[in-house]
mmCIF file of C-alpha atoms in Angstrom:
data_model
loop_
_atom_site.group_PDB
_atom_site.id
_atom_site.type_symbol
_atom_site.label_atom_id
_atom_site.label_comp_id
_atom_site.label_asym_id
_atom_site.label_seq_id
_atom_site.Cartn_x
_atom_site.Cartn_y
_atom_site.Cartn_z
ATOM 1 C CA UNK T 1 84.167 116.489 93.965
ATOM 2 C CA UNK T 2 83.727 113.897 91.211
ATOM 3 C CA UNK T 3 81.994 115.182 88.121
ATOM 4 C CA UNK T 4 79.220 112.576 88.558
ATOM 5 C CA UNK T 5 76.700 112.217 91.414
ATOM 6 C CA UNK T 6 77.707 109.673 94.072
ATOM 7 C CA UNK T 7 74.555 107.634 93.406
ATOM 8 C CA UNK T 8 75.654 107.163 89.784
ATOM 9 C CA UNK T 9 79.092 106.021 90.920
ATOM 10 C CA UNK T 10 77.638 103.642 93.507
ATOM 11 C CA UNK T 11 75.424 102.125 90.827
ATOM 12 C CA UNK T 12 78.600 100.986 89.085
ATOM 13 C CA UNK T 13 79.976 98.991 92.042
ATOM 14 C CA UNK T 14 80.577 95.459 90.825
ATOM 15 C CA UNK T 15 81.388 96.465 87.257
ATOM 16 C CA UNK T 16 84.395 94.512 85.921
ATOM 17 C CA UNK T 17 86.832 95.225 83.080
ATOM 18 C CA UNK T 18 89.845 93.546 81.546
ATOM 19 C CA UNK T 19 92.655 95.875 82.578
ATOM 20 C CA UNK T 20 95.884 93.903 82.111
ATOM 21 C CA UNK T 21 96.977 91.941 79.043
ATOM 22 C CA UNK T 22 100.190 89.958 78.637
ATOM 23 C CA UNK T 23 102.070 91.444 81.589
ATOM 24 C CA UNK T 24 105.373 89.670 81.072
ATOM 25 C CA UNK T 25 107.707 89.234 84.029
ATOM 26 C CA UNK T 26 111.033 89.793 82.299
ATOM 27 C CA UNK T 27 114.370 89.311 84.124
ATOM 28 C CA UNK T 28 115.727 92.713 83.122
ATOM 29 C CA UNK T 29 112.544 94.472 84.245
ATOM 30 C CA UNK T 30 112.650 92.699 87.599
ATOM 31 C CA UNK T 31 116.241 93.822 88.137
ATOM 32 C CA UNK T 32 115.421 97.369 87.080
ATOM 33 C CA UNK T 33 112.422 97.446 89.410
ATOM 34 C CA UNK T 34 114.492 96.108 92.329
ATOM 35 C CA UNK T 35 117.133 98.781 91.677
ATOM 36 C CA UNK T 36 114.447 101.490 91.616
ATOM 37 C CA UNK T 37 113.214 100.514 95.091
ATOM 38 C CA UNK T 38 116.811 100.435 96.399
ATOM 39 C CA UNK T 39 116.761 96.678 96.931
ATOM 40 C CA UNK T 40 120.112 94.983 96.236
ATOM 41 C CA UNK T 41 118.812 91.474 97.133
ATOM 42 C CA UNK T 42 120.522 88.853 94.891
ATOM 43 C CA UNK T 43 117.290 86.803 94.936
ATOM 44 C CA UNK T 44 115.923 89.119 92.244
ATOM 45 C CA UNK T 45 119.033 88.761 90.092
ATOM 46 C CA UNK T 46 120.515 85.291 90.442
ATOM 47 C CA UNK T 47 118.757 81.961 89.702
ATOM 48 C CA UNK T 48 121.155 80.063 91.988
ATOM 49 C CA UNK T 49 120.310 82.296 94.947
ATOM 50 C CA UNK T 50 116.611 81.766 94.222
ATOM 51 C CA UNK T 51 117.126 77.984 94.106
ATOM 52 C CA UNK T 52 119.005 78.061 97.409
ATOM 53 C CA UNK T 53 115.940 79.819 98.889
ATOM 54 C CA UNK T 54 113.741 76.953 97.680
ATOM 55 C CA UNK T 55 112.251 78.874 94.757
ATOM 56 C CA UNK T 56 111.984 77.283 91.309
ATOM 57 C CA UNK T 57 112.540 80.579 89.522
ATOM 58 C CA UNK T 58 113.755 84.111 90.206
ATOM 59 C CA UNK T 59 110.968 85.877 92.105
ATOM 60 C CA UNK T 60 109.677 89.393 91.469
ATOM 61 C CA UNK T 61 109.496 91.940 94.325
ATOM 62 C CA UNK T 62 106.148 91.980 96.199
ATOM 63 C CA UNK T 63 104.956 95.152 94.448
ATOM 64 C CA UNK T 64 106.203 94.256 90.958
ATOM 65 C CA UNK T 65 102.641 93.798 89.679
ATOM 66 C CA UNK T 66 102.501 97.601 89.716
ATOM 67 C CA UNK T 67 104.176 97.380 86.316
ATOM 68 C CA UNK T 68 100.822 96.390 84.812
ATOM 69 C CA UNK T 69 100.506 100.149 84.378
ATOM 70 C CA UNK T 70 102.984 100.238 81.492
ATOM 71 C CA UNK T 71 101.043 101.238 78.444
ATOM 72 C CA UNK T 72 101.992 98.064 76.577
ATOM 73 C CA UNK T 73 100.099 95.896 79.080
ATOM 74 C CA UNK T 74 96.936 98.005 79.180
ATOM 75 C CA UNK T 75 93.993 97.650 76.818
ATOM 76 C CA UNK T 76 93.000 100.826 74.985
ATOM 77 C CA UNK T 77 91.245 103.302 77.282
ATOM 78 C CA UNK T 78 92.533 101.839 80.567
ATOM 79 C CA UNK T 79 94.454 104.444 82.582
ATOM 80 C CA UNK T 80 95.111 105.336 86.209
ATOM 81 C CA UNK T 81 91.375 104.917 86.852
ATOM 82 C CA UNK T 82 91.501 101.347 85.464
ATOM 83 C CA UNK T 83 89.239 102.531 82.650
ATOM 84 C CA UNK T 84 86.415 103.441 85.037
ATOM 85 C CA UNK T 85 85.616 107.066 84.307
ATOM 86 C CA UNK T 86 84.549 108.083 87.797
ATOM 87 C CA UNK T 87 85.157 111.794 87.177
ATOM 88 C CA UNK T 88 87.800 112.108 89.925
ATOM 89 C CA UNK T 89 90.173 115.085 89.603
ATOM 90 C CA UNK T 90 93.517 113.425 88.792
ATOM 91 C CA UNK T 91 95.546 116.296 90.277
ATOM 92 C CA UNK T 92 93.980 115.766 93.694
ATOM 93 C CA UNK T 93 93.516 112.035 93.694
ATOM 94 C CA UNK T 94 95.998 110.221 95.885
ATOM 95 C CA UNK T 95 96.800 106.616 96.624
ATOM 96 C CA UNK T 96 95.326 105.658 99.999
ATOM 97 C CA UNK T 97 96.053 101.963 100.363
ATOM 98 C CA UNK T 98 97.406 99.022 98.414
ATOM 99 C CA UNK T 99 96.925 95.425 99.426
ATOM 100 C CA UNK T 100 98.334 92.310 97.721
ATOM 101 C CA UNK T 101 97.158 88.789 98.431
ATOM 102 C CA UNK T 102 99.208 86.150 96.685
ATOM 103 C CA UNK T 103 97.971 82.689 95.743
ATOM 104 C CA UNK T 104 101.337 82.003 94.151
ATOM 105 C CA UNK T 105 104.675 83.781 93.955
ATOM 106 C CA UNK T 106 105.208 85.981 90.901
ATOM 107 C CA UNK T 107 108.188 84.537 89.010
ATOM 108 C CA UNK T 108 110.346 85.653 86.119
ATOM 109 C CA UNK T 109 108.874 84.029 83.030
ATOM 110 C CA UNK T 110 105.245 84.445 84.054
ATOM 111 C CA UNK T 111 102.772 86.087 81.703
ATOM 112 C CA UNK T 112 99.768 87.479 83.526
ATOM 113 C CA UNK T 113 96.443 89.041 82.684
ATOM 114 C CA UNK T 114 94.131 90.970 84.958
ATOM 115 C CA UNK T 115 90.536 91.962 85.483
ATOM 116 C CA UNK T 116 89.517 94.851 87.718
ATOM 117 C CA UNK T 117 86.244 95.239 89.617
ATOM 118 C CA UNK T 118 85.041 98.510 91.077
ATOM 119 C CA UNK T 119 84.656 97.155 94.612
ATOM 120 C CA UNK T 120 83.415 100.263 96.441
ATOM 121 C CA UNK T 121 82.836 104.008 96.167
ATOM 122 C CA UNK T 122 82.015 106.192 99.170
ATOM 123 C CA UNK T 123 82.465 109.696 100.495
ATOM 124 C CA UNK T 124 83.541 111.090 103.860
ATOM 125 C CA UNK T 125 84.159 114.570 105.189
ATOM 126 C CA UNK T 126 87.860 115.353 105.588
ATOM 127 C CA UNK T 127 89.077 116.601 108.964
ATOM 128 C CA UNK T 128 89.799 120.015 107.433
ATOM 129 C CA UNK T 129 86.431 120.134 105.716
ATOM 130 C CA UNK T 130 85.760 119.186 102.140
ATOM 131 C CA UNK T 131 84.468 115.955 100.723
ATOM 132 C CA UNK T 132 86.792 113.011 100.210
ATOM 133 C CA UNK T 133 85.737 110.457 97.626
ATOM 134 C CA UNK T 134 87.144 106.936 98.023
ATOM 135 C CA UNK T 135 87.234 104.442 95.143
ATOM 136 C CA UNK T 136 88.328 100.852 95.797
ATOM 137 C CA UNK T 137 89.488 98.777 92.823
ATOM 138 C CA UNK T 138 90.133 95.060 93.065
ATOM 139 C CA UNK T 139 92.290 93.453 90.393
ATOM 140 C CA UNK T 140 92.685 89.706 89.982
ATOM 141 C CA UNK T 141 95.857 88.584 88.184
ATOM 142 C CA UNK T 142 95.750 85.237 86.402
ATOM 143 C CA UNK T 143 98.566 83.144 84.917
ATOM 144 C CA UNK T 144 98.517 81.927 81.316
ATOM 145 C CA UNK T 145 97.201 78.502 82.452
ATOM 146 C CA UNK T 146 94.210 80.183 84.112
ATOM 147 C CA UNK T 147 95.288 79.826 87.749
ATOM 148 C CA UNK T 148 94.874 82.833 89.994
ATOM 149 C CA UNK T 149 98.161 84.400 91.066
ATOM 150 C CA UNK T 150 97.152 87.434 93.106
ATOM 151 C CA UNK T 151 94.356 89.712 94.161
ATOM 152 C CA UNK T 152 95.270 93.382 94.491
ATOM 153 C CA UNK T 153 93.188 96.036 96.202
ATOM 154 C CA UNK T 154 93.912 99.675 95.334
ATOM 155 C CA UNK T 155 92.190 102.545 97.155
ATOM 156 C CA UNK T 156 92.241 105.954 95.500
ATOM 157 C CA UNK T 157 91.096 109.099 97.304
ATOM 158 C CA UNK T 158 90.014 112.320 95.675
ATOM 159 C CA UNK T 159 90.322 115.355 97.941
ATOM 160 C CA UNK T 160 89.165 118.898 97.334
ATOM 161 C CA UNK T 161 92.707 120.306 97.298
ATOM 162 C CA UNK T 162 96.358 119.317 97.454
ATOM 163 C CA UNK T 163 97.198 117.166 100.468
ATOM 164 C CA UNK T 164 100.572 118.001 101.931
ATOM 165 C CA UNK T 165 100.309 116.295 105.281
ATOM 166 C CA UNK T 166 98.730 113.227 106.783
ATOM 167 C CA UNK T 167 95.641 114.673 108.390
ATOM 168 C CA UNK T 168 93.144 113.904 105.674
ATOM 169 C CA UNK T 169 94.396 110.471 104.696
ATOM 170 C CA UNK T 170 94.321 109.503 108.370
ATOM 171 C CA UNK T 171 90.565 109.866 108.163
ATOM 172 C CA UNK T 172 90.576 106.399 106.634
ATOM 173 C CA UNK T 173 91.108 104.998 110.098
ATOM 174 C CA UNK T 174 87.889 106.674 111.178
ATOM 175 C CA UNK T 175 85.949 104.949 108.426
ATOM 176 C CA UNK T 176 87.095 101.449 109.235
ATOM 177 C CA UNK T 177 89.146 100.753 106.155
ATOM 178 C CA UNK T 178 92.305 99.888 108.034
ATOM 179 C CA UNK T 179 93.741 96.441 107.629
ATOM 180 C CA UNK I 1 99.872 77.086 95.484
ATOM 181 C CA UNK I 2 103.097 76.351 93.711
ATOM 182 C CA UNK I 3 104.945 76.081 97.010
ATOM 183 C CA UNK I 4 102.539 73.500 98.448
ATOM 184 C CA UNK I 5 104.373 70.393 99.508
ATOM 185 C CA UNK I 6 107.818 71.964 99.499
ATOM 186 C CA UNK I 7 109.652 71.738 102.767
ATOM 187 C CA UNK I 8 112.863 73.566 101.954
ATOM 188 C CA UNK I 9 111.411 76.894 100.933
ATOM 189 C CA UNK I 10 112.736 79.893 102.841
ATOM 190 C CA UNK I 11 112.204 82.590 100.219
ATOM 191 C CA UNK I 12 115.476 84.113 101.412
ATOM 192 C CA UNK I 13 114.063 84.807 104.859
ATOM 193 C CA UNK I 14 116.430 85.458 107.728
ATOM 194 C CA UNK I 15 113.984 84.528 110.487
ATOM 195 C CA UNK I 16 113.750 80.983 111.833
ATOM 196 C CA UNK I 17 110.147 79.734 111.647
ATOM 197 C CA UNK I 18 110.911 77.242 114.433
ATOM 198 C CA UNK I 19 111.759 79.918 116.989
ATOM 199 C CA UNK I 20 110.134 83.149 115.788
ATOM 200 C CA UNK I 21 107.967 84.797 118.458
ATOM 201 C CA UNK I 22 105.549 87.700 118.796
ATOM 202 C CA UNK I 23 107.432 90.931 119.414
ATOM 203 C CA UNK I 24 110.614 89.912 117.576
ATOM 204 C CA UNK I 25 112.033 92.794 115.547
ATOM 205 C CA UNK I 26 113.401 92.693 112.019
ATOM 206 C CA UNK I 27 116.497 94.160 110.401
ATOM 207 C CA UNK I 28 116.061 97.917 109.918
ATOM 208 C CA UNK I 29 116.303 99.218 106.344
ATOM 209 C CA UNK I 30 117.460 102.781 105.689
ATOM 210 C CA UNK I 31 117.425 104.736 102.443
ATOM 211 C CA UNK I 32 119.035 108.145 102.729
ATOM 212 C CA UNK I 33 118.611 111.487 101.038
ATOM 213 C CA UNK I 34 116.062 110.725 98.325
ATOM 214 C CA UNK I 35 116.187 112.854 95.219
ATOM 215 C CA UNK I 36 113.935 113.606 92.274
ATOM 216 C CA UNK I 37 116.067 111.113 90.371
ATOM 217 C CA UNK I 38 114.729 108.339 92.628
ATOM 218 C CA UNK I 39 111.144 109.224 91.700
ATOM 219 C CA UNK I 40 112.038 109.400 88.005
ATOM 220 C CA UNK I 41 113.768 106.019 88.187
ATOM 221 C CA UNK I 42 110.700 104.503 89.862
ATOM 222 C CA UNK I 43 108.478 106.017 87.176
ATOM 223 C CA UNK I 44 110.638 104.391 84.518
ATOM 224 C CA UNK I 45 110.724 101.017 86.289
ATOM 225 C CA UNK I 46 107.039 100.856 87.231
ATOM 226 C CA UNK I 47 105.295 102.606 84.358
ATOM 227 C CA UNK I 48 103.702 105.177 86.684
ATOM 228 C CA UNK I 49 104.207 108.451 84.857
ATOM 229 C CA UNK I 50 101.882 110.651 86.880
ATOM 230 C CA UNK I 51 103.644 114.023 86.378
ATOM 231 C CA UNK I 52 103.020 115.084 89.968
ATOM 232 C CA UNK I 53 106.004 112.845 90.832
ATOM 233 C CA UNK I 54 108.582 114.373 88.466
ATOM 234 C CA UNK I 55 107.244 117.574 86.864
ATOM 235 C CA UNK I 56 107.929 120.409 89.308
ATOM 236 C CA UNK I 57 105.797 123.113 87.592
ATOM 237 C CA UNK I 58 102.890 120.653 87.332
ATOM 238 C CA UNK I 59 103.192 119.718 91.021
ATOM 239 C CA UNK I 60 103.328 123.358 92.138
ATOM 240 C CA UNK I 61 100.365 124.279 89.988
ATOM 241 C CA UNK I 62 98.394 121.479 91.639
ATOM 242 C CA UNK I 63 99.193 123.068 95.019
ATOM 243 C CA UNK I 64 102.125 120.967 96.246
ATOM 244 C CA UNK I 65 105.405 122.503 97.447
ATOM 245 C CA UNK I 66 107.363 120.185 95.117
ATOM 246 C CA UNK I 67 107.173 116.807 93.444
ATOM 247 C CA UNK I 68 106.849 113.866 95.824
ATOM 248 C CA UNK I 69 107.437 110.115 95.711
ATOM 249 C CA UNK I 70 104.974 107.658 94.264
ATOM 250 C CA UNK I 71 103.250 105.845 97.129
ATOM 251 C CA UNK I 72 104.319 102.597 95.513
ATOM 252 C CA UNK I 73 107.969 103.734 95.606
ATOM 253 C CA UNK I 74 107.712 103.934 99.378
ATOM 254 C CA UNK I 75 105.828 100.627 99.433
ATOM 255 C CA UNK I 76 108.719 99.175 97.439
ATOM 256 C CA UNK I 77 111.256 100.389 100.010
ATOM 257 C CA UNK I 78 109.031 98.800 102.685
ATOM 258 C CA UNK I 79 109.002 95.539 100.710
ATOM 259 C CA UNK I 80 112.812 95.428 100.924
ATOM 260 C CA UNK I 81 112.488 95.307 104.710
ATOM 261 C CA UNK I 82 109.812 92.617 104.478
ATOM 262 C CA UNK I 83 111.755 90.433 102.042
ATOM 263 C CA UNK I 84 115.093 90.819 103.876
ATOM 264 C CA UNK I 85 113.350 89.516 106.964
ATOM 265 C CA UNK I 86 110.527 87.126 106.084
ATOM 266 C CA UNK I 87 111.395 86.348 102.463
ATOM 267 C CA UNK I 88 109.582 86.452 99.132
ATOM 268 C CA UNK I 89 107.731 83.612 97.448
ATOM 269 C CA UNK I 90 106.518 82.653 100.932
ATOM 270 C CA UNK I 91 104.450 85.842 101.224
ATOM 271 C CA UNK I 92 100.697 85.459 101.113
ATOM 272 C CA UNK I 93 99.890 89.110 101.732
ATOM 273 C CA UNK I 94 101.575 92.509 101.641
ATOM 274 C CA UNK I 95 99.499 95.533 102.536
ATOM 275 C CA UNK I 96 100.383 99.213 102.851
ATOM 276 C CA UNK I 97 98.533 102.334 103.892
ATOM 277 C CA UNK I 98 99.910 105.712 102.895
ATOM 278 C CA UNK I 99 99.841 108.281 105.703
ATOM 279 C CA UNK I 100 101.960 111.149 104.388
ATOM 280 C CA UNK I 101 104.056 112.092 101.408
ATOM 281 C CA UNK I 102 107.770 111.557 100.870
ATOM 282 C CA UNK I 103 109.649 114.605 99.564
ATOM 283 C CA UNK I 104 113.011 115.128 97.888
ATOM 284 C CA UNK I 105 115.718 115.212 100.559
ATOM 285 C CA UNK I 106 113.848 112.881 102.915
ATOM 286 C CA UNK I 107 115.582 109.864 104.411
ATOM 287 C CA UNK I 108 113.500 106.754 105.138
ATOM 288 C CA UNK I 109 113.757 104.170 107.901
ATOM 289 C CA UNK I 110 111.754 100.942 107.809
ATOM 290 C CA UNK I 111 111.284 98.701 110.804
ATOM 291 C CA UNK I 112 108.710 96.379 112.255
ATOM 292 C CA UNK I 113 107.942 93.426 114.475
ATOM 293 C CA UNK I 114 106.140 90.105 114.614
ATOM 294 C CA UNK I 115 102.431 90.523 115.389
ATOM 295 C CA UNK I 116 101.319 86.876 115.399
ATOM 296 C CA UNK I 117 102.681 83.364 114.909
ATOM 297 C CA UNK I 118 100.483 80.366 114.165
ATOM 298 C CA UNK I 119 102.018 76.899 114.126
ATOM 299 C CA UNK I 120 100.126 73.957 112.711
ATOM 300 C CA UNK I 121 101.246 70.439 111.755
ATOM 301 C CA UNK I 122 102.605 71.332 108.364
ATOM 302 C CA UNK I 123 103.169 75.075 108.363
ATOM 303 C CA UNK I 124 104.097 78.142 110.358
ATOM 304 C CA UNK I 125 102.262 81.368 109.567
ATOM 305 C CA UNK I 126 103.900 84.637 110.601
ATOM 306 C CA UNK I 127 102.171 88.047 110.583
ATOM 307 C CA UNK I 128 104.338 91.133 110.794
ATOM 308 C CA UNK I 129 103.615 94.843 111.142
ATOM 309 C CA UNK I 130 105.942 97.497 109.809
ATOM 310 C CA UNK I 131 106.180 101.215 109.235
ATOM 311 C CA UNK I 132 108.228 103.616 107.170
ATOM 312 C CA UNK I 133 109.317 106.853 108.829
ATOM 313 C CA UNK I 134 110.804 109.837 107.057
ATOM 314 C CA UNK I 135 112.991 112.347 108.848
ATOM 315 C CA UNK I 136 110.681 115.052 107.484
ATOM 316 C CA UNK I 137 107.139 113.787 108.076
ATOM 317 C CA UNK I 138 107.341 111.042 110.689
ATOM 318 C CA UNK I 139 105.349 107.921 109.799
ATOM 319 C CA UNK I 140 104.623 107.967 106.069
ATOM 320 C CA UNK I 141 103.454 104.369 105.626
ATOM 321 C CA UNK I 142 102.144 101.569 107.819
ATOM 322 C CA UNK I 143 101.776 98.007 106.651
ATOM 323 C CA UNK I 144 101.278 94.346 107.375
ATOM 324 C CA UNK I 145 102.514 91.166 105.736
ATOM 325 C CA UNK I 146 101.892 87.460 106.161
ATOM 326 C CA UNK I 147 104.267 84.648 105.248
ATOM 327 C CA UNK I 148 103.841 80.894 105.395
ATOM 328 C CA UNK I 149 106.675 78.389 105.869
ATOM 329 C CA UNK I 150 106.067 74.719 105.187
ATOM 330 C CA UNK I 151 107.316 72.655 108.110
ATOM 331 C CA UNK I 152 108.983 69.300 107.605
ATOM 332 C CA UNK I 153 107.012 66.575 109.347
ATOM 333 C CA UNK I 154 108.976 64.540 111.843
ATOM 334 C CA UNK I 155 109.524 60.831 110.980
ATOM 335 C CA UNK I 156 107.109 59.938 113.825
ATOM 336 C CA UNK I 157 104.138 61.556 112.038
#
């Protein structure tokens, strides 16, 4: 259970913070990220291949914005909870869903900043008993010229113990948060 | 959008927007025999240093049988399937839901199919559904993605 009452957490829905500063899409980082997800696609490595695909620049993989979490891109005090101290137990908080909506491709050479809003907090009973606390964070990434690049929704779930199978996370389907 | 007005953009996709149809399947992606090294490499590439993904004593103390993959590692493997098939730079959404954990020794298979196609005068919008299965846990991730391909107008328009 979070260390704060649910009503206190719900009162914070809508709160917004700057969470990402100067996230630089560097060619070497894009290649390293692609290698880490086992993706050998030359699009991420070769400007000519990108041009042949109709892209002006080398693109980043769809989930590359995850790298905002490097310490160098985070303002002081912003961690896995985006700087919202919701009192969730980090050992038993898992990643439930992640959704990206892109206004523009993310390209090598971009420098992005981000603001995160606490979009929702709610609780449900898990199928094996115990309270599950859901926190939904929505981050908007903006390019240096002010145009919006992407909106990213991250759902974190605190359970009352270690989850080692899919039964509890499947409860999301019962609460209508499926895409 | 930076791709507005372009007619040659494919984003590296291997599907043909002119003929793609609901139910079409994509090229299966397989990643075999994951190891702790894979989770460490993803930590280093993504900046996600939650110790539950690489620190075995920490993971066991928290009640897990071993370390397990970052959800976003598995989402990244799923994105390889999506990009191999529908491309990147043409994507307008990429969404994943995590159903079960991925453990050292697991092998992953990603596949999916076309859920919807919408053709208008100047663009074709394709929605796909996909899932990642591990040989240990069954379905570990389900997801959806949408891509948009600008369509060249015919000279008669």
